[in-house]
PDB file of C-alpha atoms in Angstrom:
ATOM      1  CA  MET A   1       0.000   0.000   0.000  1.00 40.00           C
ATOM      2  CA  ASN A   2       1.579   3.222  -1.183  1.00 45.00           C
ATOM      3  CA  LEU A   3       1.073   6.442   0.808  1.00 40.00           C
ATOM      4  CA  SER A   4       1.674   9.841  -0.768  1.00 43.00           C
ATOM      5  CA  LEU A   5       1.958  13.169   1.042  1.00 49.00           C
ATOM      6  CA  ILE A   6       0.188  16.052  -0.622  1.00 53.00           C
ATOM      7  CA  THR A   7       2.235  19.136   0.100  1.00 54.00           C
ATOM      8  CA  PRO A   8       0.683  22.575  -0.471  1.00 60.00           C
ATOM      9  CA  LYS A   9       2.508  25.135  -2.495  1.00 82.00           C
ATOM     10  CA  PHE A  10       4.458  27.418  -0.225  1.00 85.00           C
ATOM     11  CA  PRO A  11       4.573  30.121   0.908  1.00 90.00           C
ATOM     12  CA  VAL A  12       0.994  30.403   2.263  1.00 89.00           C
ATOM     13  CA  VAL A  13      -0.848  32.780   4.580  1.00 88.00           C
ATOM     14  CA  VAL A  14      -2.682  31.322   7.588  1.00 89.00           C
ATOM     15  CA  LYS A  15      -5.513  33.467   9.065  1.00 87.00           C
ATOM     16  CA  ILE A  16      -6.705  32.685  12.582  1.00 87.00           C
ATOM     17  CA  GLY A  17     -10.132  33.906  13.601  1.00 83.00           C
ATOM     18  CA  HIS A  18     -11.914  37.068  12.500  1.00 77.00           C
ATOM     19  CA  ALA A  19      -9.412  39.887  12.891  1.00 70.00           C
ATOM     20  CA  HIS A  20      -8.599  43.178  11.175  1.00 70.00           C
ATOM     21  CA  ALA A  21      -5.631  45.435  10.492  1.00 69.00           C
ATOM     22  CA  GLY A  22      -3.192  42.561   9.827  1.00 71.00           C
ATOM     23  CA  MET A  23      -3.811  40.799  13.142  1.00 80.00           C
ATOM     24  CA  GLY A  24      -4.066  36.974  13.284  1.00 82.00           C
ATOM     25  CA  LYS A  25      -2.220  36.475   9.958  1.00 86.00           C
ATOM     26  CA  VAL A  26       0.985  34.446   9.656  1.00 88.00           C
ATOM     27  CA  LYS A  27       3.167  33.764   6.606  1.00 89.00           C
ATOM     28  CA  VAL A  28       4.304  30.117   6.380  1.00 90.00           C
ATOM     29  CA  ASP A  29       7.268  29.361   4.122  1.00 89.00           C
ATOM     30  CA  ASN A  30       7.534  25.517   4.436  1.00 88.00           C
ATOM     31  CA  HIS A  31       5.756  22.478   5.805  1.00 86.00           C
ATOM     32  CA  HIS A  32       7.709  22.514   9.079  1.00 88.00           C
ATOM     33  CA  ASP A  33       6.412  25.964   9.929  1.00 89.00           C
ATOM     34  CA  PHE A  34       2.975  24.836   8.805  1.00 88.00           C
ATOM     35  CA  GLN A  35       2.968  22.005  11.377  1.00 88.00           C
ATOM     36  CA  ASP A  36       3.993  24.444  14.095  1.00 90.00           C
ATOM     37  CA  ILE A  37       1.237  26.893  13.298  1.00 89.00           C
ATOM     38  CA  ALA A  38      -1.264  24.003  13.066  1.00 88.00           C
ATOM     39  CA  SER A  39      -0.418  23.008  16.649  1.00 88.00           C
ATOM     40  CA  VAL A  40      -1.016  26.596  17.762  1.00 88.00           C
ATOM     41  CA  VAL A  41      -4.422  26.739  16.022  1.00 88.00           C
ATOM     42  CA  ALA A  42      -5.388  23.407  17.655  1.00 88.00           C
ATOM     43  CA  VAL A  43      -5.376  24.926  21.162  1.00 89.00           C
ATOM     44  CA  THR A  44      -7.537  27.900  20.176  1.00 86.00           C
ATOM     45  CA  ASP A  45     -11.306  28.070  19.813  1.00 84.00           C
ATOM     46  CA  CYS A  46     -11.133  30.053  16.537  1.00 86.00           C
ATOM     47  CA  TYR A  47     -11.452  28.879  12.998  1.00 85.00           C
ATOM     48  CA  SER A  48      -8.550  29.224  10.570  1.00 87.00           C
ATOM     49  CA  THR A  49      -8.123  29.551   6.811  1.00 86.00           C
ATOM     50  CA  THR A  50      -5.198  29.118   4.435  1.00 87.00           C
ATOM     51  CA  GLU A  51      -4.682  30.997   1.183  1.00 86.00           C
ATOM     52  CA  PRO A  52      -1.807  31.390  -1.271  1.00 87.00           C
ATOM     53  CA  PHE A  53       0.679  34.139  -0.589  1.00 88.00           C
ATOM     54  CA  ILE A  54       0.601  37.018  -3.085  1.00 87.00           C
ATOM     55  CA  ASP A  55       3.737  39.080  -3.336  1.00 87.00           C
ATOM     56  CA  GLY A  56       2.080  42.447  -3.624  1.00 87.00           C
ATOM     57  CA  LYS A  57       3.340  45.763  -4.850  1.00 89.00           C
ATOM     58  CA  TYR A  58       0.660  47.780  -3.019  1.00 90.00           C
ATOM     59  CA  ASP A  59      -2.808  47.375  -1.559  1.00 91.00           C
ATOM     60  CA  ILE A  60      -6.025  48.755  -3.075  1.00 93.00           C
ATOM     61  CA  HIS A  61      -8.931  50.064  -1.006  1.00 94.00           C
ATOM     62  CA  ILE A  62     -12.173  50.871  -2.861  1.00 95.00           C
ATOM     63  CA  GLN A  63     -15.164  52.226  -0.944  1.00 95.00           C
ATOM     64  CA  LYS A  64     -18.762  53.145  -1.775  1.00 95.00           C
ATOM     65  CA  ILE A  65     -20.947  55.363   0.486  1.00 94.00           C
ATOM     66  CA  GLY A  66     -24.284  55.990  -1.162  1.00 92.00           C
ATOM     67  CA  ASN A  67     -23.390  57.428  -4.559  1.00 91.00           C
ATOM     68  CA  GLN A  68     -19.860  58.503  -3.558  1.00 93.00           C
ATOM     69  CA  TYR A  69     -16.934  56.341  -4.746  1.00 95.00           C
ATOM     70  CA  LYS A  70     -13.300  56.607  -3.625  1.00 94.00           C
ATOM     71  CA  ALA A  71     -10.133  54.573  -4.226  1.00 95.00           C
ATOM     72  CA  PHE A  72      -6.877  54.533  -2.208  1.00 95.00           C
ATOM     73  CA  MET A  73      -3.428  52.978  -2.703  1.00 93.00           C
ATOM     74  CA  ARG A  74      -1.405  51.851   0.313  1.00 90.00           C
ATOM     75  CA  LYS A  75       2.280  50.839  -0.035  1.00 88.00           C
ATOM     76  CA  SER A  76       4.528  49.565   2.723  1.00 84.00           C
ATOM     77  CA  ILE A  77       7.807  51.441   3.280  1.00 84.00           C
ATOM     78  CA  SER A  78       9.072  49.180   6.093  1.00 80.00           C
ATOM     79  CA  ASN A  79       9.644  46.102   3.846  1.00 79.00           C
ATOM     80  CA  ASN A  80       6.835  44.183   5.579  1.00 80.00           C
ATOM     81  CA  TRP A  81       4.801  41.739   3.539  1.00 81.00           C
ATOM     82  CA  LYS A  82       1.643  43.238   5.138  1.00 80.00           C
ATOM     83  CA  ALA A  83       1.110  46.774   3.836  1.00 76.00           C
ATOM     84  CA  ASN A  84      -1.285  47.649   6.695  1.00 74.00           C
ATOM     85  CA  THR A  85       1.314  46.898   9.369  1.00 74.00           C
ATOM     86  CA  GLY A  86       4.180  49.181  10.224  1.00 71.00           C
ATOM     87  CA  SER A  87       4.980  52.266   8.160  1.00 79.00           C
ATOM     88  CA  ALA A  88       3.022  52.713   4.967  1.00 81.00           C
ATOM     89  CA  MET A  89       2.272  55.410   2.402  1.00 88.00           C
ATOM     90  CA  LEU A  90      -1.364  56.159   1.638  1.00 89.00           C
ATOM     91  CA  GLU A  91      -2.503  57.964  -1.492  1.00 91.00           C
ATOM     92  CA  GLN A  92      -5.907  58.581  -3.050  1.00 92.00           C
ATOM     93  CA  ILE A  93      -6.025  57.493  -6.659  1.00 92.00           C
ATOM     94  CA  ALA A  94      -8.465  57.982  -9.521  1.00 92.00           C
ATOM     95  CA  MET A  95     -11.635  55.934  -9.509  1.00 93.00           C
ATOM     96  CA  THR A  96     -11.598  53.762 -12.631  1.00 92.00           C
ATOM     97  CA  ASP A  97     -14.506  51.940 -14.247  1.00 93.00           C
ATOM     98  CA  ARG A  98     -12.894  48.625 -13.243  1.00 93.00           C
ATOM     99  CA  TYR A  99     -12.871  49.533  -9.556  1.00 94.00           C
ATOM    100  CA  LYS A 100     -16.425  50.916  -9.729  1.00 94.00           C
ATOM    101  CA  LEU A 101     -17.609  47.682 -11.324  1.00 94.00           C
ATOM    102  CA  TRP A 102     -16.075  45.691  -8.462  1.00 94.00           C
ATOM    103  CA  VAL A 103     -17.903  47.664  -5.803  1.00 95.00           C
ATOM    104  CA  ASP A 104     -21.247  47.675  -7.637  1.00 94.00           C
ATOM    105  CA  GLU A 105     -21.147  43.928  -8.260  1.00 94.00           C
ATOM    106  CA  VAL A 106     -20.343  43.191  -4.617  1.00 93.00           C
ATOM    107  CA  SER A 107     -23.151  45.510  -3.501  1.00 94.00           C
ATOM    108  CA  GLN A 108     -25.667  43.700  -5.721  1.00 93.00           C
ATOM    109  CA  LEU A 109     -24.487  40.273  -4.527  1.00 92.00           C
ATOM    110  CA  PHE A 110     -25.538  41.191  -0.971  1.00 90.00           C
ATOM    111  CA  GLY A 111     -28.897  42.758  -1.836  1.00 90.00           C
ATOM    112  CA  GLY A 112     -27.820  46.306  -2.724  1.00 91.00           C
ATOM    113  CA  LEU A 113     -25.530  47.593   0.027  1.00 92.00           C
ATOM    114  CA  ASP A 114     -25.279  51.373   0.402  1.00 93.00           C
ATOM    115  CA  ILE A 115     -21.980  51.139   2.330  1.00 94.00           C
ATOM    116  CA  VAL A 116     -19.413  48.639   1.085  1.00 95.00           C
ATOM    117  CA  ALA A 117     -15.631  48.382   0.624  1.00 95.00           C
ATOM    118  CA  VAL A 118     -13.450  46.052  -1.435  1.00 95.00           C
ATOM    119  CA  GLU A 119      -9.834  45.240  -0.472  1.00 92.00           C
ATOM    120  CA  GLY A 120      -7.421  44.108  -3.175  1.00 92.00           C
ATOM    121  CA  ILE A 121      -3.734  43.558  -3.881  1.00 92.00           C
ATOM    122  CA  HIS A 122      -1.816  44.689  -6.909  1.00 92.00           C
ATOM    123  CA  GLY A 123       0.824  41.987  -7.301  1.00 90.00           C
ATOM    124  CA  LYS A 124       4.323  42.312  -8.674  1.00 89.00           C
ATOM    125  CA  ASP A 125       3.209  40.144 -11.572  1.00 89.00           C
ATOM    126  CA  GLY A 126       0.874  42.991 -12.687  1.00 89.00           C
ATOM    127  CA  LYS A 127      -2.358  41.238 -11.676  1.00 92.00           C
ATOM    128  CA  GLU A 128      -4.947  42.469  -9.212  1.00 92.00           C
ATOM    129  CA  TYR A 129      -6.573  40.202  -6.645  1.00 91.00           C
ATOM    130  CA  ILE A 130      -9.647  40.780  -4.444  1.00 92.00           C
ATOM    131  CA  ILE A 131      -8.917  39.411  -0.971  1.00 88.00           C
ATOM    132  CA  GLU A 132     -11.589  40.938   1.287  1.00 88.00           C
ATOM    133  CA  VAL A 133     -15.044  42.566   1.274  1.00 91.00           C
ATOM    134  CA  ASN A 134     -16.443  44.714   4.127  1.00 90.00           C
ATOM    135  CA  ASP A 135     -19.800  46.340   4.755  1.00 89.00           C
ATOM    136  CA  SER A 136     -20.352  49.215   7.220  1.00 87.00           C
ATOM    137  CA  SER A 137     -17.471  47.854   9.328  1.00 85.00           C
ATOM    138  CA  MET A 138     -14.985  49.115   6.748  1.00 88.00           C
ATOM    139  CA  THR A 139     -12.038  51.299   7.726  1.00 87.00           C
ATOM    140  CA  LEU A 140     -12.064  54.960   6.682  1.00 90.00           C
ATOM    141  CA  LEU A 141      -8.736  56.057   5.197  1.00 89.00           C
ATOM    142  CA  GLY A 142      -7.024  59.248   4.132  1.00 86.00           C
ATOM    143  CA  GLU A 143      -7.708  62.891   4.861  1.00 88.00           C
ATOM    144  CA  THR A 144     -11.388  62.575   3.913  1.00 89.00           C
ATOM    145  CA  GLN A 145     -12.420  60.581   6.986  1.00 92.00           C
ATOM    146  CA  GLU A 146     -14.517  63.440   8.425  1.00 93.00           C
ATOM    147  CA  GLU A 147     -16.255  63.917   5.084  1.00 93.00           C
ATOM    148  CA  ASP A 148     -16.980  60.189   4.904  1.00 93.00           C
ATOM    149  CA  ARG A 149     -18.503  60.233   8.398  1.00 94.00           C
ATOM    150  CA  LYS A 150     -20.862  63.043   7.386  1.00 94.00           C
ATOM    151  CA  LEU A 151     -21.858  61.126   4.258  1.00 93.00           C
ATOM    152  CA  ILE A 152     -22.658  58.043   6.350  1.00 94.00           C
ATOM    153  CA  ALA A 153     -24.722  60.100   8.827  1.00 94.00           C
ATOM    154  CA  GLU A 154     -26.713  61.785   6.041  1.00 94.00           C
ATOM    155  CA  LEU A 155     -27.314  58.430   4.366  1.00 93.00           C
ATOM    156  CA  VAL A 156     -28.589  56.860   7.592  1.00 93.00           C
ATOM    157  CA  ILE A 157     -30.963  59.798   8.260  1.00 92.00           C
ATOM    158  CA  GLN A 158     -32.259  59.612   4.700  1.00 91.00           C
ATOM    159  CA  ARG A 159     -32.989  55.888   4.987  1.00 90.00           C
ATOM    160  CA  MET A 160     -34.692  56.375   8.371  1.00 91.00           C
ATOM    161  CA  GLN A 161     -36.991  59.048   6.949  1.00 89.00           C
ATOM    162  CA  GLN A 162     -37.778  56.756   4.023  1.00 86.00           C
ATOM    163  CA  TYR A 163     -38.524  53.525   5.887  1.00 85.00           C
ATOM    164  CA  CYS A 164     -39.315  54.658   9.467  1.00 85.00           C
ATOM    165  CA  LYS A 165     -42.359  56.879   8.993  1.00 74.00           C
ATOM    166  CA  PRO A 166     -43.818  58.323  12.221  1.00 70.00           C
ATOM    167  CA  VAL A 167     -47.188  57.122  13.433  1.00 66.00           C
ATOM    168  CA  THR A 168     -49.922  59.794  13.376  1.00 63.00           C
ATOM    169  CA  THR A 169     -51.404  60.262  16.855  1.00 59.00           C
ATOM    170  CA  ILE A 170     -53.981  62.681  18.243  1.00 53.00           C
ATOM    171  CA  SER A 171     -52.602  64.368  21.329  1.00 54.00           C
ATOM    172  CA  LYS A 172     -54.611  65.379  24.368  1.00 52.00           C
ATOM    173  CA  THR A 173     -53.897  69.053  23.675  1.00 53.00           C
ATOM    174  CA  ALA A 174     -55.305  68.759  20.147  1.00 55.00           C
ATOM    175  CA  SER A 175     -58.513  67.090  21.344  1.00 57.00           C
ATOM    176  CA  THR A 176     -58.988  69.739  24.064  1.00 58.00           C
ATOM    177  CA  GLY A 177     -58.493  72.491  21.516  1.00 58.00           C
ATOM    178  CA  ALA A 178     -61.076  70.904  19.227  1.00 60.00           C
ATOM    179  CA  LEU A 179     -63.637  70.809  22.038  1.00 56.00           C
ATOM    180  CA  MET A 180     -62.997  74.464  22.887  1.00 60.00           C
ATOM    181  CA  HIS A 181     -63.377  75.365  19.208  1.00 57.00           C
ATOM    182  CA  TYR A 182     -66.716  73.523  19.133  1.00 55.00           C
ATOM    183  CA  ALA A 183     -67.911  75.244  22.301  1.00 53.00           C
ATOM    184  CA  VAL A 184     -66.970  78.744  21.118  1.00 53.00           C
ATOM    185  CA  ASN A 185     -67.872  78.590  17.435  1.00 58.00           C
ATOM    186  CA  GLY A 186     -70.629  75.968  17.583  1.00 53.00           C
ATOM    187  CA  LYS A 187     -69.112  74.025  14.706  1.00 54.00           C
ATOM    188  CA  ASP A 188     -67.811  70.502  14.445  1.00 52.00           C
ATOM    189  CA  PRO A 189     -64.023  70.702  13.755  1.00 50.00           C
ATOM    190  CA  ALA A 190     -64.150  67.556  11.617  1.00 51.00           C
ATOM    191  CA  SER A 191     -67.159  68.336   9.430  1.00 52.00           C
ATOM    192  CA  GLY A 192     -67.568  72.093   9.931  1.00 51.00           C
ATOM    193  CA  ASN A 193     -71.353  71.713  10.328  1.00 53.00           C
ATOM    194  CA  THR A 194     -73.295  73.890  12.727  1.00 51.00           C
ATOM    195  CA  PRO A 195     -76.050  72.142  14.732  1.00 51.00           C
ATOM    196  CA  GLY A 196     -79.404  73.655  13.773  1.00 52.00           C
ATOM    197  CA  PRO A 197     -82.050  74.798  16.283  1.00 54.00           C
ATOM    198  CA  LYS A 198     -84.677  72.324  17.436  1.00 55.00           C
ATOM    199  CA  PRO A 199     -88.038  72.684  15.637  1.00 58.00           C
ATOM    200  CA  PRO A 200     -90.907  74.018  17.785  1.00 60.00           C
ATOM    201  CA  ALA A 201     -93.269  71.402  19.191  1.00 59.00           C
ATOM    202  CA  SER A 202     -96.766  71.150  17.692  1.00 67.00           C
ATOM    203  CA  PRO A 203     -99.891  71.682  19.889  1.00 70.00           C
ATOM    204  CA  GLN A 204    -100.674  67.947  19.772  1.00 70.00           C
ATOM    205  CA  MET A 205     -97.174  67.061  20.951  1.00 73.00           C
ATOM    206  CA  GLN A 206     -97.347  69.709  23.660  1.00 75.00           C
ATOM    207  CA  GLN A 207    -100.688  68.329  24.915  1.00 76.00           C
ATOM    208  CA  ARG A 208     -99.308  64.768  24.873  1.00 78.00           C
ATOM    209  CA  GLN A 209     -96.298  65.932  26.844  1.00 78.00           C
ATOM    210  CA  ASN A 210     -98.583  67.575  29.411  1.00 80.00           C
ATOM    211  CA  GLN A 211    -100.561  64.345  29.777  1.00 79.00           C
ATOM    212  CA  GLN A 212     -97.377  62.341  30.268  1.00 80.00           C
ATOM    213  CA  ASP A 213     -96.193  64.766  32.941  1.00 81.00           C
ATOM    214  CA  ALA A 214     -99.544  64.500  34.731  1.00 78.00           C
ATOM    215  CA  GLN A 215     -99.427  60.687  34.512  1.00 78.00           C
ATOM    216  CA  ARG A 216     -95.960  60.683  36.068  1.00 79.00           C
ATOM    217  CA  GLN A 217     -97.234  62.880  38.881  1.00 74.00           C
ATOM    218  CA  MET A 218    -100.126  60.488  39.511  1.00 74.00           C
ATOM    219  CA  ASN A 219     -97.773  57.500  39.555  1.00 73.00           C
ATOM    220  CA  ALA A 220     -95.555  59.289  42.041  1.00 69.00           C
ATOM    221  CA  MET A 221     -98.569  60.022  44.290  1.00 66.00           C
ATOM    222  CA  GLY A 222     -99.646  56.374  44.031  1.00 60.00           C
ATOM    223  CA  HIS A 223     -96.207  55.184  45.210  1.00 53.00           C
ATOM    224  CA  SER A 224     -96.348  57.588  48.172  1.00 52.00           C
ATOM    225  CA  GLY A 225     -99.600  55.965  49.468  1.00 50.00           C
ATOM    226  CA  GLN A 226    -101.988  58.843  48.797  1.00 49.00           C
ATOM    227  CA  HIS A 227    -105.215  58.577  46.810  1.00 48.00           C
ATOM    228  CA  PRO A 228    -105.268  60.599  43.617  1.00 44.00           C
ATOM    229  CA  GLN A 229    -108.534  62.297  44.602  1.00 48.00           C
ATOM    230  CA  GLN A 230    -107.159  63.335  47.989  1.00 47.00           C
ATOM    231  CA  GLN A 231    -104.207  65.091  46.386  1.00 46.00           C
ATOM    232  CA  GLN A 232    -105.030  68.642  45.536  1.00 49.00           C
ATOM    233  CA  PRO A 233    -103.651  69.780  42.204  1.00 48.00           C
ATOM    234  CA  GLN A 234    -100.903  72.240  42.533  1.00 51.00           C
ATOM    235  CA  GLN A 235    -101.515  75.602  41.086  1.00 50.00           C
ATOM    236  CA  GLN A 236     -99.408  76.153  38.062  1.00 51.00           C
ATOM    237  CA  GLN A 237     -97.327  79.210  38.111  1.00 52.00           C
ATOM    238  CA  PRO A 238     -98.575  81.847  35.692  1.00 52.00           C
ATOM    239  CA  MET A 239     -96.635  81.959  32.483  1.00 54.00           C
ATOM    240  CA  PRO A 240     -94.405  84.995  32.321  1.00 52.00           C
ATOM    241  CA  LEU A 241     -95.291  87.525  29.707  1.00 49.00           C
ATOM    242  CA  PRO A 242     -92.632  88.455  27.194  1.00 48.00           C
ATOM    243  CA  GLN A 243     -90.580  91.363  28.240  1.00 50.00           C
ATOM    244  CA  GLN A 244     -91.249  94.266  25.977  1.00 47.00           C
ATOM    245  CA  SER A 245     -88.288  96.411  26.908  1.00 46.00           C
ATOM    246  CA  GLN A 246     -85.969  96.748  29.824  1.00 49.00           C
ATOM    247  CA  ARG A 247     -86.738 100.421  30.297  1.00 54.00           C
ATOM    248  CA  PRO A 248     -90.413 101.092  31.190  1.00 52.00           C
ATOM    249  CA  VAL A 249     -92.195 103.707  29.190  1.00 52.00           C
ATOM    250  CA  ALA A 250     -94.464 105.982  31.156  1.00 54.00           C
ATOM    251  CA  PRO A 251     -98.058 106.012  29.829  1.00 55.00           C
ATOM    252  CA  PRO A 252     -99.247 109.368  28.461  1.00 54.00           C
ATOM    253  CA  GLN A 253    -101.317 111.465  30.814  1.00 57.00           C
ATOM    254  CA  PRO A 254    -104.919 111.577  29.573  1.00 51.00           C
ATOM    255  CA  SER A 255    -106.770 114.815  29.446  1.00 50.00           C
ATOM    256  CA  GLN A 256    -109.931 115.520  31.486  1.00 48.00           C
ATOM    257  CA  GLN A 257    -112.221 114.818  28.545  1.00 47.00           C
ATOM    258  CA  GLN A 258    -110.526 111.488  27.832  1.00 47.00           C
ATOM    259  CA  THR A 259    -110.646 110.576  31.514  1.00 45.00           C
ATOM    260  CA  HIS A 260    -114.449 110.970  31.640  1.00 47.00           C
ATOM    261  CA  SER A 261    -115.052 109.355  28.219  1.00 49.00           C
ATOM    262  CA  ARG A 262    -112.735 106.251  28.491  1.00 54.00           C
ATOM    263  CA  PRO A 263    -112.671 103.594  31.210  1.00 52.00           C
ATOM    264  CA  PRO A 264    -109.452 103.182  33.211  1.00 54.00           C
ATOM    265  CA  MET A 265    -106.677 100.939  31.724  1.00 55.00           C
ATOM    266  CA  PRO A 266    -106.342  97.540  33.440  1.00 52.00           C
ATOM    267  CA  THR A 267    -103.197  96.989  35.482  1.00 53.00           C
ATOM    268  CA  THR A 268    -100.631  94.221  34.983  1.00 51.00           C
ATOM    269  CA  THR A 269    -102.176  92.070  37.697  1.00 51.00           C
ATOM    270  CA  GLU A 270    -105.591  92.278  36.018  1.00 52.00           C
ATOM    271  CA  GLN A 271    -104.007  91.274  32.656  1.00 52.00           C
ATOM    272  CA  GLN A 272    -102.372  88.200  34.196  1.00 55.00           C
ATOM    273  CA  GLN A 273    -105.642  87.048  35.874  1.00 62.00           C
ATOM    274  CA  PRO A 274    -107.326  85.781  32.626  1.00 62.00           C
ATOM    275  CA  ALA A 275    -104.140  83.881  31.704  1.00 66.00           C
ATOM    276  CA  THR A 276    -104.129  82.220  35.155  1.00 72.00           C
ATOM    277  CA  ASP A 277    -107.825  81.261  34.838  1.00 74.00           C
ATOM    278  CA  ASP A 278    -107.216  79.727  31.399  1.00 79.00           C
ATOM    279  CA  THR A 279    -104.239  77.753  32.731  1.00 80.00           C
ATOM    280  CA  MET A 280    -106.270  76.398  35.663  1.00 79.00           C
ATOM    281  CA  ARG A 281    -109.148  75.510  33.343  1.00 80.00           C
ATOM    282  CA  ASN A 282    -106.816  73.581  31.036  1.00 81.00           C
ATOM    283  CA  LEU A 283    -105.280  71.780  34.015  1.00 78.00           C
ATOM    284  CA  ARG A 284    -108.732  70.760  35.307  1.00 78.00           C
ATOM    285  CA  LYS A 285    -109.659  69.417  31.862  1.00 80.00           C
ATOM    286  CA  THR A 286    -106.433  67.414  31.763  1.00 76.00           C
ATOM    287  CA  PHE A 287    -107.041  65.841  35.177  1.00 72.00           C
ATOM    288  CA  ALA A 288    -110.653  65.186  34.287  1.00 75.00           C
ATOM    289  CA  GLY A 289    -109.600  63.390  31.103  1.00 73.00           C
ATOM    290  CA  ILE A 290    -107.091  61.279  33.009  1.00 72.00           C
ATOM    291  CA  PHE A 291    -109.442  60.383  35.872  1.00 66.00           C
ATOM    292  CA  GLY A 292    -112.273  59.705  33.444  1.00 62.00           C
ATOM    293  CA  ASP A 293    -110.084  57.179  31.565  1.00 50.00           C
ATOM    294  CA  MET A 294    -109.221  55.514  34.840  1.00 47.00           C
TER     295      MET A 294
END
């Protein structure tokens, strides 16, 4: 039985866990170093990945915030294989159609991201490789960091106004103001209609109402233990006459001839007496009709 050992192509880069800014990344040049790093990963609770090593000339950082696109080039000046570790030179470069296509395609792959960044490496062989994609957790670079923060804040506010619409509520102050408006102006705030006056009652309805009132009085006297015939009807107060004017007008003084020829004018008490007699007569007829039916 023949056994063969499959050896990966070295050098390789081993990434341990989810880390940023060059942390948790180790360059392995041969299989001996690979076994050592494998024993280190075995005692950790993190996952690990292995990828081919790319001898890069500089790193590429492409970002998209809303409709704003920017591209940066980062080159190590400390001879470190990781350009984001140690001393590095950062420069903003022109945004090409190739870089814009990268960002737009990545945004569409994840449902249309408004904030996204693509990390790449420009190798010494002249090829460009995409090694990482970030969403809103991307790192802001260069002298435009403050401008990028403002763009992110404006984008978040715009999306909140678009998708988080406020719920319309009627406050207590508004309802109180509507009631006061109705009380003062006599109009419904919602419809603007003014309640009309009640129509005057007809004589038949007025007589029926009087009979109902008398029936209620008789029922009340029956509950109190008194016989209807023993209860004397209460005298109804005389109906007040309409007030002609607040200021009384003195009657003209008659001459001697008019005094002897005309009878004296009746006083107010004498004018109210016929109205009282008519009211009592109507009340007696009402009671007579009720007692006769009983």
